[in-house]
Coordinates of C-alpha atoms and ligand atoms in Angstrom, one line a residue:
M25 CA 50.5 27.7 39.5
K26 CA 52.7 23.9 38.9
R27 CA 49.4 22.3 41.1
K28 CA 46.5 24.1 39.1
S29 CA 48.3 22.5 36.3
Q30 CA 49.0 19.2 37.1
L31 CA 45.4 19.6 37.7
G32 CA 44.1 20.0 35.4
I33 CA 46.7 16.8 33.6
S34 CA 44.6 14.7 35.9
L35 CA 41.0 15.7 34.7
I36 CA 41.9 15.5 30.9
L37 CA 43.4 11.7 32.4
L38 CA 40.3 11.0 33.4
L39 CA 38.6 12.2 30.4
I40 CA 40.7 9.7 28.2
L41 CA 40.1 6.6 30.4
G42 CA 36.5 7.2 30.9
G43 CA 36.0 7.8 27.3
M44 CA 38.1 4.4 26.7
I45 CA 36.1 2.2 29.2
A46 CA 32.4 3.7 27.7
A47 CA 34.1 2.8 24.5
I48 CA 35.1 -0.8 25.2
V49 CA 31.8 -1.4 27.2
S50 CA 29.5 0.0 24.2
A51 CA 31.8 -2.0 21.4
G52 CA 30.6 -4.9 24.3
Q53 CA 26.7 -4.0 23.4
S54 CA 27.1 -3.4 19.7
P55 CA 24.5 -4.2 17.7
E56 CA 23.4 -7.9 16.9
P57 CA 23.0 -8.3 12.7
L58 CA 19.6 -8.2 12.2
T59 CA 18.8 -4.6 14.1
G60 CA 18.3 -1.3 12.0
N61 CA 15.4 0.0 9.9
W62 CA 15.8 -2.3 7.0
V63 CA 13.2 -0.9 3.6
V64 CA 12.3 -3.1 0.3
R65 CA 11.7 -0.3 -1.9
T66 CA 9.5 -1.4 -5.6
Q67 CA 8.9 1.0 -8.1
N68 CA 5.0 0.9 -9.3
N69 CA 4.1 1.3 -13.1
D70 CA 3.5 5.4 -12.6
G71 CA 6.7 6.1 -10.7
T72 CA 6.3 6.0 -7.5
L73 CA 7.4 3.9 -5.3
R74 CA 6.2 1.4 -2.8
T75 CA 7.8 0.6 0.6
T76 CA 7.6 -2.0 3.0
Y77 CA 10.3 -1.1 6.4
L78 CA 11.1 -3.7 8.5
N79 CA 12.2 -2.4 11.9
L80 CA 14.0 -4.7 14.1
K81 CA 15.6 -4.9 17.4
Q82 CA 17.6 -8.3 17.7
D83 CA 18.4 -9.3 21.1
G84 CA 19.9 -12.9 21.3
A85 CA 17.1 -15.2 20.2
R86 CA 14.3 -12.5 19.8
I87 CA 13.5 -10.0 17.1
T88 CA 10.9 -6.9 18.5
G89 CA 10.2 -4.0 16.6
T90 CA 7.7 -2.8 14.1
I91 CA 6.4 -3.6 10.5
R92 CA 5.3 -0.7 7.9
V93 CA 3.7 -2.0 5.1
T94 CA 2.3 1.0 3.1
Q95 CA -0.6 2.4 5.0
F96 CA 0.0 -0.8 7.4
F97 CA 1.6 -0.4 10.7
Y98 CA 2.3 -3.4 12.9
H99 CA 3.7 -4.5 16.1
I100 CA 6.1 -7.4 16.0
S101 CA 4.8 -10.0 18.3
E102 CA 6.3 -13.4 17.8
S103 CA 9.8 -14.2 16.5
T104 CA 11.9 -16.9 16.1
G105 CA 15.5 -17.7 14.1
G106 CA 17.8 -15.1 13.9
P107 CA 20.5 -14.0 11.1
D108 CA 20.8 -17.5 9.2
G109 CA 16.6 -17.5 9.5
F110 CA 13.8 -16.2 11.4
T111 CA 9.9 -16.0 11.0
I112 CA 8.2 -12.6 12.2
T113 CA 4.8 -12.2 13.9
G114 CA 3.1 -8.3 13.4
S115 CA 0.2 -7.7 14.4
M116 CA -2.6 -4.4 14.2
M117 CA -6.1 -3.8 15.4
D118 CA -7.9 -2.8 12.7
G119 CA -11.1 -1.3 14.9
K120 CA -12.1 -4.1 16.5
S121 CA -10.2 -6.9 14.8
E122 CA -6.9 -7.8 14.4
R123 CA -4.3 -8.4 11.5
K124 CA -1.6 -9.9 11.1
V125 CA 1.1 -10.2 8.4
Q126 CA 4.4 -12.8 8.7
Y127 CA 7.5 -12.9 7.4
E128 CA 10.2 -15.1 6.9
G129 CA 14.0 -14.0 6.5
K130 CA 17.9 -13.7 6.5
L131 CA 20.7 -12.2 6.8
V132 CA 23.0 -12.1 3.1
G133 CA 25.5 -10.4 3.6
D134 CA 24.5 -6.8 3.7
E135 CA 20.7 -7.4 2.6
L136 CA 18.3 -9.1 4.0
H137 CA 16.7 -11.8 2.2
V138 CA 13.1 -11.4 2.8
S139 CA 9.1 -13.5 1.9
T140 CA 5.6 -13.5 2.8
R141 CA 2.3 -14.4 1.4
R142 CA -1.0 -12.3 1.4
R143 CA -2.5 -15.6 2.3
P144 CA -1.3 -19.1 3.8
Q145 CA -2.3 -20.8 0.1
D146 CA -0.5 -18.3 -1.6
N147 CA 3.4 -18.5 -3.5
P148 CA 5.7 -16.3 -1.6
T149 CA 6.7 -13.0 -2.9
Q150 CA 10.1 -13.0 -2.5
M151 CA 12.1 -9.2 -1.6
V152 CA 15.5 -7.4 -1.1
A153 CA 15.8 -5.0 1.9
V154 CA 18.9 -2.6 2.6
R155 CA 19.4 -0.8 5.4
A156 CA 17.9 3.0 5.5
P157 CA 18.4 5.1 7.9
A158 CA 17.0 5.6 11.2
G159 CA 13.7 6.8 10.9
E160 CA 12.9 6.5 7.7
G161 CA 9.1 5.2 7.2
A162 CA 8.4 5.5 11.4
L163 CA 4.6 7.3 12.1
P164 CA 4.3 10.7 12.1
A165 CA 3.4 12.1 15.2
R166 CA -0.3 12.4 16.1
N167 CA -1.7 15.6 14.8
P168 CA -4.6 17.5 18.1
L169 CA -8.3 16.8 17.0
P170 CA -10.1 19.6 16.6
A171 CA -13.1 20.0 19.2
L172 CA -16.6 18.9 17.1
H173 CA -19.4 21.5 15.6
K174 CA -21.8 21.2 13.5
V175 CA -20.0 22.0 9.4
P176 CA -22.7 24.0 7.6
D177 CA -24.6 22.1 4.7
N178 CA -22.1 22.7 1.1
G179 CA -25.8 22.3 0.0
L180 CA -24.6 19.7 -3.1
A181 CA -26.4 15.8 -3.6
R182 CA -29.6 17.2 -3.6
T183 CA -30.5 14.0 -5.1
P184 CA -28.0 11.3 -4.5
P185 CA -24.6 11.5 -6.7
M186 CA -24.6 10.4 -10.3
G187 CA -21.5 9.4 -11.8
W188 CA -18.7 6.9 -12.5
N189 CA -15.7 5.7 -11.0
S190 CA -12.4 4.8 -12.1
W191 CA -12.3 1.6 -8.9
N192 CA -14.3 -1.1 -9.7
K193 CA -12.9 -2.0 -13.4
F194 CA -9.2 -0.3 -13.6
A195 CA -7.9 0.1 -9.6
S196 CA -4.6 1.4 -9.8
R197 CA -4.4 1.4 -14.4
V198 CA -6.2 4.4 -14.0
D199 CA -4.8 7.6 -15.7
D200 CA -5.3 10.3 -17.7
P201 CA -6.2 9.2 -21.1
T202 CA -8.9 6.6 -19.9
V203 CA -10.9 9.1 -17.2
R204 CA -10.9 11.6 -20.7
S205 CA -11.9 8.8 -23.2
I206 CA -14.7 7.4 -20.0
A207 CA -15.8 11.4 -20.2
D208 CA -16.0 11.0 -24.3
A209 CA -17.9 7.6 -23.6
M210 CA -20.4 9.6 -21.2
A211 CA -21.3 12.7 -22.9
S212 CA -22.0 11.3 -26.0
N213 CA -23.7 7.4 -24.8
G214 CA -26.7 8.8 -23.7
M215 CA -25.7 8.3 -19.5
K216 CA -25.3 12.7 -19.0
E217 CA -28.8 13.0 -20.5
A218 CA -30.1 10.2 -17.9
G219 CA -28.4 12.1 -14.9
Y220 CA -24.6 10.7 -14.5
L221 CA -22.4 13.7 -13.8
Y222 CA -19.3 12.9 -12.0
I223 CA -16.3 11.5 -13.3
N224 CA -14.5 10.1 -10.1
I225 CA -10.9 9.3 -10.3
D226 CA -10.3 7.0 -7.0
D227 CA -6.8 5.8 -5.5
T228 CA -3.4 5.8 -7.4
W229 CA -3.4 9.5 -9.3
E230 CA -0.8 10.8 -6.2
A231 CA 2.7 11.0 -6.2
G232 CA 4.8 12.7 -3.1
R233 CA 4.6 16.5 -1.8
D234 CA 7.1 19.5 -3.8
A235 CA 9.4 21.2 -1.4
R236 CA 6.2 23.5 -0.7
G237 CA 4.2 20.3 1.1
N238 CA 1.5 20.6 -2.1
I239 CA 0.8 17.3 -3.8
Q240 CA 1.8 15.9 -6.7
T241 CA 0.5 13.7 -9.3
N242 CA 2.2 10.8 -10.4
K243 CA 3.0 10.4 -14.0
K244 CA -0.7 9.0 -14.9
F245 CA -2.1 12.4 -14.2
P246 CA 0.6 14.5 -16.4
D247 CA -1.7 17.8 -15.6
M248 CA -4.5 17.4 -13.6
K249 CA -6.2 20.8 -14.2
A250 CA -5.9 20.6 -17.8
L251 CA -7.9 17.1 -17.4
A252 CA -10.5 19.1 -14.8
D253 CA -11.2 21.9 -18.0
Y254 CA -11.5 18.5 -20.1
V255 CA -14.0 17.1 -18.7
H256 CA -15.9 20.4 -17.6
S257 CA -15.7 21.1 -20.9
K258 CA -18.2 17.9 -21.5
G259 CA -20.6 19.4 -19.2
L260 CA -19.4 16.8 -16.8
K261 CA -17.5 17.3 -13.3
L262 CA -14.3 16.1 -12.3
G263 CA -14.1 14.0 -8.5
I264 CA -11.0 12.9 -7.1
Y265 CA -9.8 10.3 -3.8
S266 CA -7.6 10.8 -1.0
S267 CA -7.1 9.8 2.9
P268 CA -6.8 11.5 6.0
G269 CA -3.8 9.2 6.6
P270 CA -0.8 9.7 6.1
N271 CA -1.3 7.1 3.1
T272 CA -4.2 6.2 0.8
C273 CA -5.8 2.2 1.2
A274 CA -3.4 1.3 -1.9
G275 CA -0.3 3.2 0.2
Y276 CA -0.1 6.5 -2.0
E277 CA 0.4 9.9 -0.2
G278 CA -2.5 11.5 1.9
T279 CA -3.5 14.7 3.1
Y280 CA -2.1 14.0 6.3
G281 CA -1.2 17.3 7.8
H282 CA -1.7 18.7 4.5
E283 CA -5.6 18.7 4.1
E284 CA -6.2 22.4 3.9
Q285 CA -3.3 23.2 1.2
D286 CA -4.9 19.4 -0.3
A287 CA -8.6 21.1 0.0
R288 CA -6.6 24.6 -1.7
T289 CA -4.8 22.3 -5.1
Y290 CA -8.3 20.0 -5.2
A291 CA -10.0 23.3 -5.8
A292 CA -7.6 25.2 -7.5
W293 CA -7.3 22.4 -10.1
G294 CA -11.3 21.8 -10.9
I295 CA -11.8 19.2 -8.5
D296 CA -16.0 19.0 -7.4
Y297 CA -16.3 15.7 -5.3
L298 CA -13.9 14.2 -3.1
K299 CA -13.8 10.6 -1.8
Y300 CA -12.0 10.7 1.2
D301 CA -10.9 7.4 2.4
W302 CA -10.1 6.3 6.3
C303 CA -6.7 3.6 5.1
G304 CA -3.9 5.2 6.7
A305 CA -5.5 7.0 9.2
R306 CA -6.0 4.1 11.4
T307 CA -2.5 3.7 11.6
L308 CA -2.8 7.0 14.4
Y309 CA -6.2 7.7 15.6
T310 CA -8.8 5.2 16.5
D311 CA -12.3 4.3 14.9
E312 CA -14.1 6.9 17.9
E313 CA -11.8 9.7 16.7
M314 CA -13.3 9.3 13.0
P315 CA -15.5 12.3 13.7
A316 CA -13.7 14.8 14.3
V317 CA -10.5 13.4 11.7
Y318 CA -14.0 13.7 9.0
Q319 CA -14.3 17.6 9.9
I320 CA -11.1 18.5 9.1
M321 CA -11.5 18.2 5.7
G322 CA -15.5 18.6 5.6
D323 CA -14.3 22.2 7.3
A324 CA -11.1 22.7 4.5
L325 CA -13.4 22.4 1.5
L326 CA -16.0 24.5 3.3
K327 CA -13.4 27.2 3.1
T328 CA -12.4 26.8 0.3
K329 CA -15.0 28.6 -2.0
R330 CA -16.1 25.4 -4.4
P331 CA -18.7 23.1 -4.9
I332 CA -16.9 20.3 -3.9
V333 CA -19.4 17.2 -2.3
Y334 CA -17.8 15.2 0.5
S335 CA -18.3 11.8 0.3
L336 CA -17.2 9.8 3.5
C337 CA -15.4 6.6 2.6
Q338 CA -14.8 4.2 5.9
Y339 CA -17.0 1.1 5.6
G340 CA -19.7 2.3 8.2
R341 CA -17.9 2.6 11.1
L342 CA -18.8 3.7 14.2
D343 CA -22.2 4.1 12.6
V344 CA -21.6 7.0 10.6
W345 CA -25.2 7.3 9.1
K346 CA -25.1 9.2 13.1
W347 CA -22.6 12.1 12.3
G348 CA -21.6 12.2 8.8
A349 CA -24.3 14.8 8.2
D350 CA -22.6 16.8 10.9
V351 CA -19.2 16.8 10.0
G352 CA -20.1 18.1 6.0
G353 CA -20.7 15.0 4.4
N354 CA -22.6 14.2 1.3
L355 CA -23.0 10.6 1.7
W356 CA -20.9 7.9 3.7
R357 CA -20.3 4.4 2.8
T358 CA -22.2 2.1 4.9
T359 CA -20.2 -1.0 4.4
G360 CA -17.1 -2.9 3.2
D361 CA -16.2 -3.2 -0.8
I362 CA -18.1 -4.6 -3.2
R363 CA -17.4 -7.3 -5.5
D364 CA -18.4 -7.8 -8.8
A365 CA -20.3 -11.0 -7.3
W366 CA -24.4 -12.4 -6.5
D367 CA -23.1 -12.5 -3.2
S368 CA -21.2 -9.3 -1.9
M369 CA -23.8 -7.5 -4.5
T370 CA -26.7 -8.6 -2.5
R371 CA -25.4 -9.0 0.4
I372 CA -24.6 -5.0 1.2
G373 CA -27.6 -4.0 -1.5
F374 CA -30.5 -5.7 1.4
S375 CA -28.4 -5.4 4.4
Q376 CA -29.5 -1.3 4.3
N377 CA -32.9 -2.0 5.2
D378 CA -32.4 0.3 8.9
L379 CA -30.0 2.9 7.7
A380 CA -33.4 4.3 5.8
P381 CA -34.0 7.2 8.4
W382 CA -30.6 8.3 8.2
A383 CA -30.8 9.3 4.1
K384 CA -31.8 12.7 2.8
P385 CA -31.7 15.8 0.9
G386 CA -28.1 16.3 0.6
H387 CA -26.6 13.7 2.7
W388 CA -27.0 9.5 1.6
N389 CA -26.5 6.1 2.7
D390 CA -23.7 5.3 0.1
P391 CA -23.7 1.0 -0.1
D392 CA -20.7 1.6 -2.5
M393 CA -20.5 1.7 -6.6
L394 CA -21.8 0.0 -9.3
E395 CA -20.7 -3.6 -10.6
I396 CA -23.4 -2.9 -13.8
G397 CA -21.9 -4.2 -16.5
N398 CA -18.2 -5.5 -15.3
G399 CA -18.6 -9.3 -16.4
A400 CA -19.6 -11.7 -13.2
M401 CA -23.1 -11.5 -12.8
T402 CA -26.5 -11.5 -15.4
N403 CA -27.8 -9.2 -16.5
D404 CA -30.6 -10.0 -14.4
E405 CA -28.6 -9.8 -11.8
Y406 CA -27.7 -6.6 -12.9
K407 CA -31.4 -5.1 -13.0
T408 CA -31.7 -6.7 -9.4
H409 CA -28.5 -4.4 -8.4
M410 CA -29.9 -1.0 -9.9
S411 CA -33.6 -1.4 -8.7
L412 CA -32.4 -1.9 -5.0
W413 CA -30.1 0.5 -4.9
A414 CA -32.7 2.6 -6.8
I415 CA -34.8 1.9 -3.9
L416 CA -32.0 2.4 -1.4
A417 CA -31.7 6.2 -2.8
A418 CA -28.0 5.3 -3.5
P419 CA -26.0 6.7 -5.3
L420 CA -25.3 5.6 -8.8
L421 CA -21.3 5.5 -9.8
A422 CA -21.3 3.3 -12.1
G423 CA -18.1 1.6 -12.3
N424 CA -17.7 -0.2 -15.9
D425 CA -15.4 0.2 -18.9
L426 CA -18.2 2.9 -20.5
R427 CA -16.4 2.9 -23.4
S428 CA -16.6 -0.6 -24.5
M429 CA -20.2 -1.9 -22.8
S430 CA -23.3 -3.9 -24.6
P431 CA -26.5 -2.4 -25.6
E432 CA -28.4 -4.5 -22.8
I433 CA -25.6 -2.5 -20.0
L434 CA -25.9 0.4 -21.5
A435 CA -30.1 -0.1 -21.3
I436 CA -30.2 -1.0 -17.2
L437 CA -27.8 1.9 -16.9
T438 CA -30.0 4.9 -18.1
N439 CA -33.4 3.3 -17.8
H440 CA -34.8 6.7 -17.1
E441 CA -37.5 5.3 -15.3
V442 CA -35.4 3.3 -13.0
I443 CA -33.1 6.4 -12.6
A444 CA -36.3 8.3 -11.8
V445 CA -37.2 6.7 -8.6
N446 CA -32.9 7.5 -7.3
Q447 CA -33.7 11.2 -8.1
D448 CA -36.6 11.3 -6.6
K449 CA -37.0 14.5 -5.0
L450 CA -38.4 13.7 -1.7
G451 CA -35.0 12.2 -0.8
K452 CA -36.7 9.3 1.0
Q453 CA -34.7 5.5 1.3
G454 CA -36.8 2.7 0.6
Q455 CA -37.4 0.3 2.9
R456 CA -38.6 -4.2 3.0
V457 CA -42.0 -4.7 3.4
W458 CA -42.3 -8.1 3.2
Q459 CA -40.4 -11.2 2.8
S460 CA -41.0 -15.1 2.8
G461 CA -38.2 -16.7 2.3
D462 CA -35.5 -15.6 -0.6
Q463 CA -38.8 -13.2 -2.4
E464 CA -38.9 -9.4 -0.7
I465 CA -40.5 -7.1 -1.5
W466 CA -39.6 -3.2 -0.8
T467 CA -41.4 0.2 -1.5
R468 CA -40.2 4.3 -1.1
T469 CA -42.0 6.8 -1.6
L470 CA -42.5 9.0 -3.7
S471 CA -43.2 12.6 -4.7
G472 CA -46.5 13.5 -5.7
G473 CA -48.0 10.6 -3.8
A474 CA -46.3 7.8 -6.1
L475 CA -45.0 4.5 -4.4
A476 CA -42.0 2.5 -6.3
V477 CA -42.2 -1.2 -5.5
A478 CA -39.3 -3.5 -5.9
V479 CA -40.4 -7.0 -6.2
F480 CA -36.8 -9.5 -5.8
N481 CA -36.4 -13.3 -6.0
R482 CA -33.3 -14.0 -4.4
A483 CA -33.3 -18.1 -5.4
N484 CA -32.3 -19.9 -7.8
A485 CA -35.1 -20.4 -9.7
P486 CA -38.0 -18.0 -11.0
A487 CA -41.3 -17.3 -8.8
T488 CA -44.6 -16.0 -8.8
I489 CA -44.8 -13.6 -6.9
S490 CA -48.1 -11.5 -5.5
I491 CA -47.8 -8.1 -4.3
K492 CA -50.9 -7.7 -1.5
L493 CA -52.1 -4.4 -1.5
A494 CA -52.4 -4.4 1.9
D495 CA -48.7 -5.7 2.8
L496 CA -48.3 -2.2 1.0
K497 CA -50.6 -0.9 3.3
L498 CA -52.9 0.8 0.4
D499 CA -55.9 0.8 -0.8
G500 CA -58.1 2.5 -3.3
K501 CA -57.3 2.4 -7.2
W502 CA -53.7 2.6 -8.6
K503 CA -51.9 2.8 -11.8
A504 CA -49.2 0.6 -11.5
R505 CA -46.7 1.1 -14.0
D506 CA -43.2 -1.9 -15.0
L507 CA -40.1 0.3 -14.7
W508 CA -38.0 -2.5 -16.4
S509 CA -40.8 -3.2 -19.1
H510 CA -42.1 0.4 -20.0
Q511 CA -45.8 -0.3 -19.7
T512 CA -48.9 -0.4 -17.6
V513 CA -49.7 -3.1 -16.6
P514 CA -53.2 -4.1 -15.6
W515 CA -53.6 -3.7 -10.8
S516 CA -56.6 -5.2 -9.6
D517 CA -57.4 -3.4 -5.8
T518 CA -56.5 -6.4 -3.9
E519 CA -53.6 -8.1 -5.6
Y520 CA -51.2 -8.6 -8.3
S521 CA -49.1 -11.7 -8.9
T522 CA -45.4 -11.7 -11.8
S523 CA -43.6 -14.2 -12.6
V524 CA -39.9 -12.4 -11.6
P525 CA -36.9 -14.9 -13.2
A526 CA -33.9 -15.8 -10.3
H527 CA -32.1 -13.0 -9.2
G528 CA -34.0 -10.8 -10.8
V529 CA -36.8 -7.9 -10.2
V530 CA -40.0 -6.7 -10.8
M531 CA -40.2 -2.5 -10.6
L532 CA -43.4 -1.0 -10.4
N533 CA -44.3 2.6 -10.2
L534 CA -48.0 3.1 -8.3
S535 CA -49.6 5.9 -9.0
R536 CA -53.0 7.5 -8.7
Ligands
GLA18 C1 -11.0 0.8 -0.7 C2 -12.2 2.0 -0.2 C3 -12.5 1.3 -2.3 C4 -11.2 2.1 -3.2 C5 -9.9 1.7 -2.7 C6 -8.7 1.9 -3.7 O1 -10.7 0.0 -0.5 O2 -13.1 0.9 0.1 O3 -13.1 2.2 -2.3 O4 -11.3 3.3 -3.0 O5 -9.9 2.1 -1.2 O6 -7.6 2.2 -3.0

C-alpha cells in the first residue's frame, strides 16, 4: 500500500518536472514579433469589407508565409529586415504568368503599419493591420471535381445575346436605382425594339452568406427579387455575375462550395443570365481544371429548370471555344478585358478570325462588352466597334450610360441593319477575306444567300479601298446596300471603290 502511494507521488513529481521543462523550452521558442495572422480591413461603400491577410512567420532575419489580397493568394518568396522595418515580396502563378506584390512595413506597438503600391510609379497605400485569429482568411480546401460529361444544351441564345452590362461604365458604383433607370431607358429609347433584352449586373452586388449559407446582396441591392420583377415588368430580363472561386474579381463573395444553392437563389430571384468569372478560382484550381469547374455551374443552372443564359468568363484560356459548349456555356469570353480605347478594341476585335468555326446558334465567342458611348473613341471608331462585333456574331452588350447618351451614339447602338447582321439566324461568324496593311475586308455569310461585307480602314488617314468581287469569291449580279448610310449603292460586276474614314468602316449587305 505504502509502496504504491510512493510510486504515485514520484509519478506526479515526474509529470510536474516534465511540464516545467516543456514550459521553459517553449518559452525559449516564443514566436518572434512579426509572426502571426495580420489583417487589414477596409469598408467598401456598400457595407462589405475588403480584407488583406498577411500570415507571417518570422524566423530571425527571414519572413515567410502568405499574403491574401481578396482573391489573390501569394506565397512570400523574398524578405528583408525585421520588426523595425521590413519588405516582403509575394508571388503567385496566374495561369502561365507570375504575379507579384510587395509590402513594406514595421511593427508599431500591437499594430503592423504596412504599405504597398499597385504599380512602381504609384504612391504607396498605407494600411494598418491588426492581429486576427489563426486560420482566419485561410483558403478553403479544394473540393473534388466531377467527371466531365456533356451538359445538355439549354436551348437559349440562338442568336448572340443583346443587352447591357454595368461593368464598363459603372464598375463598383452600380446599384438598384441605377439598374432600374437603365431598364427604363432601354425600354423607352428604341433599344428594346432593336433587340436589346438583358440588363446585366456585373460584380459588386454581393455580400456574405446567412447562417444557412444563402448568398446575400449588399446594401446597394436591397431586394434582388423586387428588382427582377421591375426589370421583367419592362419586358426585359435581368442578369447577374459571380465566380466559381471563393471570391470574385473585385473581391466579393463567390459561389465556391455553394454552386447549386446559389443557382437556386438566382432562379428564385428571377435571374435570366449568369456571367461566371474565373478570378477567385485560380487560387484553388489550375487552368486544366476549368472545364470541370464550369460544368458544376452548367449543371446547377439546368437543374433549376429556369432558363438562364450561361456566360463563361475566363479570358479565353485553355482554348475555351473548344469545350465551352460542352459545359453548358452559351457564350465564352475569348480575351482579357476590353477598355474604351481604339488600341484595346481593335486588338481584341481583329484577333478573332481563327475562332469563327466555334461559333454557332446557342454558343458564341465573346470578345467582351461594348465600349460604344463611353467617350474615349470617336464615333467613326465606335461604328467600327459595332460593325466588327456584328461581323463576329459577338454578343452585343452595351456598356455605356443609356440614360445620357447622345443621339449619335444611340443611332450606332440601334442601327437595325447592322444588328440584323449580328443577329442573322444562320449564326455563322464572319472572317477576314482580304488585308493590305491597315485595310481589311471581312465578310459574314448570312441566311438567304446574302453576304455582309465590312471594309475597315485602321489607318490614321481616310483611304479609298476597292472591293474586288473575286476577293469575295463572288461572281454574277449582286445588289449592294450600305448599312450605315442606309442606301443602295451602285455595284458593278467586278469591283466597288469606296472611301473609308480614318479608323472607320463601310459596311454593305450584298444580295442577289
Ligand atoms: C473581370 C471581368 C470583367 C468584370 C470584372 C469584375 O475583370 O473580365 O468583365 O466582370 O472582372 O470584377
